[in-house]
Tab-separated table of C-alpha atoms in Angstrom:
chain	number	residue	atom	x	y	z
A	24	MET	CA	0.930	5.641	-15.433
A	25	VAL	CA	4.466	5.259	-14.093
A	26	LEU	CA	4.913	2.296	-11.779
A	27	SER	CA	8.317	2.019	-10.196
A	28	PHE	CA	10.260	1.606	-7.008
A	29	THR	CA	13.063	3.844	-5.790
A	30	ASN	CA	16.732	3.000	-5.979
A	31	THR	CA	17.881	5.138	-3.066
A	32	HIS	CA	17.693	4.107	0.548
A	33	PHE	CA	14.817	5.727	2.377
A	34	ALA	CA	17.140	6.467	5.310
A	35	GLU	CA	19.050	8.995	3.215
A	36	ASP	CA	16.120	11.412	3.081
A	37	GLN	CA	14.112	12.195	6.198
A	38	SER	CA	12.929	15.641	5.065
A	39	ASN	CA	9.289	15.042	6.008
A	40	LEU	CA	7.195	12.810	8.237
A	41	ALA	CA	6.276	10.414	5.429
A	42	LYS	CA	9.926	9.797	4.570
A	43	PHE	CA	10.906	9.638	8.231
A	44	LEU	CA	8.362	6.881	8.928
A	45	ILE	CA	9.815	4.537	6.363
A	46	ARG	CA	13.473	5.377	7.059
A	47	ASN	CA	14.307	1.919	8.434
A	48	PHE	CA	12.955	0.009	5.446
A	49	ASP	CA	15.071	-1.000	2.521
A	50	PRO	CA	13.400	0.499	-0.581
A	51	LEU	CA	12.777	-2.955	-1.997
A	52	GLU	CA	10.906	-4.086	1.131
A	53	VAL	CA	7.808	-1.904	0.879
A	54	PRO	CA	5.490	-1.480	-2.099
A	55	THR	CA	6.122	1.863	-3.747
A	56	VAL	CA	4.656	3.349	-6.914
A	57	GLY	CA	4.950	6.662	-8.681
A	58	SER	CA	7.816	9.107	-8.982
A	59	ASN	CA	11.414	8.235	-8.151
A	60	ASP	CA	11.992	11.922	-7.365
A	61	PRO	CA	8.735	13.007	-5.721
A	62	ASP	CA	7.685	16.393	-4.418
A	63	TYR	CA	4.932	14.608	-2.484
A	64	VAL	CA	5.321	11.333	-0.635
A	65	ILE	CA	2.189	9.581	0.556
A	66	VAL	CA	2.353	6.726	3.040
A	67	GLU	CA	-0.927	4.832	3.235
A	68	PHE	CA	-2.047	2.360	5.897
A	69	PHE	CA	-4.888	0.202	4.576
A	70	ASP	CA	-6.842	-3.032	4.890
A	71	TYR	CA	-8.137	-4.841	1.802
A	72	ARG	CA	-11.588	-5.396	3.344
A	73	CYS	CA	-12.054	-1.731	4.279
A	74	GLY	CA	-14.685	-0.062	2.065
A	75	TYR	CA	-13.156	3.401	2.358
A	76	CYS	CA	-9.731	1.931	1.580
A	77	GLY	CA	-11.173	0.758	-1.745
A	78	LYS	CA	-12.327	4.309	-2.500
A	79	GLN	CA	-8.914	5.621	-1.453
A	80	ALA	CA	-7.164	3.146	-3.765
A	81	TYR	CA	-9.259	4.364	-6.702
A	82	ASP	CA	-8.476	8.007	-5.887
A	83	TYR	CA	-4.753	7.314	-5.484
A	84	ALA	CA	-4.668	5.567	-8.867
A	85	LYS	CA	-6.324	8.646	-10.430
A	86	LEU	CA	-3.882	10.944	-8.605
A	87	LEU	CA	-0.893	9.003	-9.956
A	88	GLU	CA	-2.292	9.265	-13.497
A	89	SER	CA	-2.469	13.047	-13.336
A	90	HIS	CA	0.446	13.978	-11.046
A	91	LYS	CA	3.897	12.697	-11.944
A	92	ASN	CA	5.495	14.282	-8.843
A	93	VAL	CA	3.848	11.887	-6.352
A	94	GLN	CA	5.106	8.680	-4.791
A	95	ILE	CA	2.883	6.363	-2.767
A	96	ILE	CA	4.271	3.901	-0.261
A	97	TYR	CA	1.768	1.225	0.702
A	98	LEU	CA	1.945	-0.100	4.252
A	99	GLU	CA	-0.168	-3.221	4.590
A	100	PHE	CA	-2.169	-2.891	7.838
A	101	PRO	CA	-4.709	-5.745	8.006
A	102	ILE	CA	-6.709	-4.603	11.036
A	103	PHE	CA	-9.686	-6.844	10.214
A	104	GLY	CA	-7.516	-9.983	10.516
A	105	GLY	CA	-8.423	-13.286	8.907
A	106	ILE	CA	-8.532	-13.093	5.140
A	107	SER	CA	-7.324	-9.462	5.309
A	108	GLU	CA	-4.071	-10.696	6.790
A	109	THR	CA	-3.834	-13.428	4.165
A	110	ALA	CA	-4.445	-10.893	1.374
A	111	SER	CA	-1.723	-8.643	2.809
A	112	LYS	CA	0.735	-11.534	2.892
A	113	LEU	CA	-0.196	-12.385	-0.703
A	114	ALA	CA	0.317	-8.795	-1.806
A	115	MET	CA	3.703	-8.639	-0.081
A	116	ASN	CA	4.645	-11.894	-1.806
A	117	VAL	CA	3.677	-10.336	-5.152
A	118	TRP	CA	5.835	-7.301	-4.310
A	119	GLN	CA	8.806	-9.547	-3.515
A	120	GLN	CA	8.391	-11.694	-6.655
A	121	LYS	CA	7.277	-9.144	-9.260
A	122	PRO	CA	7.193	-5.548	-7.957
A	123	ASP	CA	5.758	-4.264	-11.235
A	124	SER	CA	2.650	-6.424	-10.657
A	125	TYR	CA	1.943	-5.154	-7.140
A	126	PHE	CA	-0.103	-2.062	-8.056
A	127	GLN	CA	-2.405	-4.096	-10.311
A	128	ILE	CA	-2.904	-6.820	-7.698
A	129	HIS	CA	-3.352	-4.241	-4.923
A	130	ASN	CA	-6.109	-2.462	-6.818
A	131	GLU	CA	-7.835	-5.730	-7.772
A	132	PHE	CA	-7.768	-6.901	-4.139
A	133	MET	CA	-9.219	-3.534	-3.117
A	134	LYS	CA	-12.145	-3.995	-5.508
A	135	LEU	CA	-13.046	-7.237	-3.702
A	136	GLY	CA	-13.454	-5.381	-0.414
A	137	ALA	CA	-15.487	-6.890	2.415
A	138	LYS	CA	-16.811	-9.690	0.175
A	139	MET	CA	-13.293	-11.040	-0.410
A	140	LYS	CA	-13.120	-14.847	-0.516
A	141	LYS	CA	-10.255	-17.328	-0.846
A	142	ASN	CA	-11.249	-18.340	-4.387
A	143	ASP	CA	-11.394	-14.681	-5.505
A	144	LEU	CA	-7.813	-14.104	-4.380
A	145	ILE	CA	-6.553	-17.306	-5.990
A	146	LYS	CA	-8.341	-16.511	-9.262
A	147	LEU	CA	-6.878	-12.966	-9.379
A	148	LEU	CA	-3.385	-14.268	-8.702
A	149	ASN	CA	-3.729	-16.944	-11.393
A	150	LYS	CA	-5.061	-14.376	-13.873
A	151	ASN	CA	-1.946	-12.278	-13.242
A	152	GLY	CA	0.543	-15.087	-13.848
A	153	PHE	CA	1.047	-16.391	-10.315
A	154	ASP	CA	0.295	-19.802	-8.826
A	155	GLY	CA	-2.573	-18.697	-6.621
A	156	GLU	CA	-3.089	-22.026	-4.840
A	157	ILE	CA	0.519	-22.301	-3.704
A	158	MET	CA	0.763	-18.627	-2.760
A	159	TYR	CA	-2.482	-18.788	-0.792
A	160	SER	CA	-1.358	-21.899	1.058
A	161	GLN	CA	1.943	-20.214	1.977
A	162	ALA	CA	0.161	-17.037	3.099
A	163	GLU	CA	-2.218	-19.037	5.289
A	164	SER	CA	0.694	-20.635	7.113
A	165	GLY	CA	1.353	-19.395	10.627
A	166	ASP	CA	4.449	-17.461	9.595
A	167	LYS	CA	4.284	-13.739	10.325
A	168	ASN	CA	5.400	-11.224	7.733
A	169	ILE	CA	7.998	-8.982	9.370
A	170	ILE	CA	7.129	-6.000	7.141
A	171	ILE	CA	3.427	-6.214	8.031
A	172	GLU	CA	4.371	-6.517	11.709
A	173	SER	CA	6.612	-3.443	11.387
A	174	ASN	CA	3.767	-1.539	9.715
A	175	SER	CA	1.544	-2.335	12.700
A	176	ILE	CA	4.156	-1.010	15.113
A	177	ILE	CA	4.465	2.225	13.121
A	178	ALA	CA	0.674	2.606	13.073
A	179	ARG	CA	0.431	2.025	16.834
A	180	ASN	CA	3.154	4.605	17.463
A	181	LEU	CA	1.163	7.111	15.415
A	182	VAL	CA	-2.052	6.114	17.256
A	183	ILE	CA	-3.602	4.994	13.976
A	184	ARG	CA	-6.463	2.674	14.850
A	185	GLY	CA	-8.414	2.587	11.610
A	186	THR	CA	-8.002	2.502	7.894
A	187	PRO	CA	-7.411	4.184	5.619
A	188	ALA	CA	-4.869	6.527	7.142
A	189	SER	CA	-2.470	8.533	5.000
A	190	ILE	CA	0.504	10.745	5.599
A	191	VAL	CA	1.086	13.290	2.851
A	192	ASN	CA	4.561	14.702	3.446
A	193	ASP	CA	4.102	16.110	6.987
A	194	THR	CA	0.350	15.774	7.451
A	195	LEU	CA	-1.512	12.766	8.852
A	196	PHE	CA	-5.006	12.254	7.438
A	197	PRO	CA	-7.039	9.688	9.376
A	198	GLY	CA	-9.780	8.313	7.159
A	199	TYR	CA	-10.601	8.688	3.502
A	200	VAL	CA	-9.130	11.687	1.661
A	201	GLN	CA	-11.165	12.477	-1.444
A	202	LEU	CA	-9.434	13.073	-4.781
A	203	PRO	CA	-10.304	16.818	-4.974
A	204	THR	CA	-8.684	17.326	-1.564
A	205	LEU	CA	-5.604	15.385	-2.639
A	206	GLN	CA	-5.358	17.412	-5.845
A	207	GLU	CA	-5.657	20.640	-3.877
A	208	ILE	CA	-2.807	19.563	-1.584
A	209	ILE	CA	-0.596	18.518	-4.498
A	210	ASN	CA	-1.357	21.654	-6.552
A	211	GLN	CA	-0.340	24.074	-3.783
């Protein structure tokens, strides 16, 4: 599986809705995996405690394994608040420190789902070479994450109220999009 982030500014290419939505972000600001030259760009809004988001994460990982022409841009959207917001801040911190570790951490957080607890997050971070205690303490602080706040504004403007929600090039899919449907879209 190819895990990478783009080197071009998103603002340079607004050829579809997915690319247009992230035009104001610097490419290093938002978690991105997959192709650097994609035919299909997927922007996903998700919450780590959302059960269907966990299913979507699994399907996106499978899609990336089999389709090298796809890029996924993950927009943290912790609608359940509380520990969901903390997990999103932790994931963004991972992205800023070690972008190549984000996809692994993201998928491990997704597996925790609704049963996510503080100690689970700390243990996963420690297992992946981070100082989970310090990162968790920082994430719990009252400081807002400007990227997560921006993601919420984008979601509100699109009238996205739930997770998961995905934009595949020009099409918005509210809810879970099963792997066979994704493959059908990509194989057209």
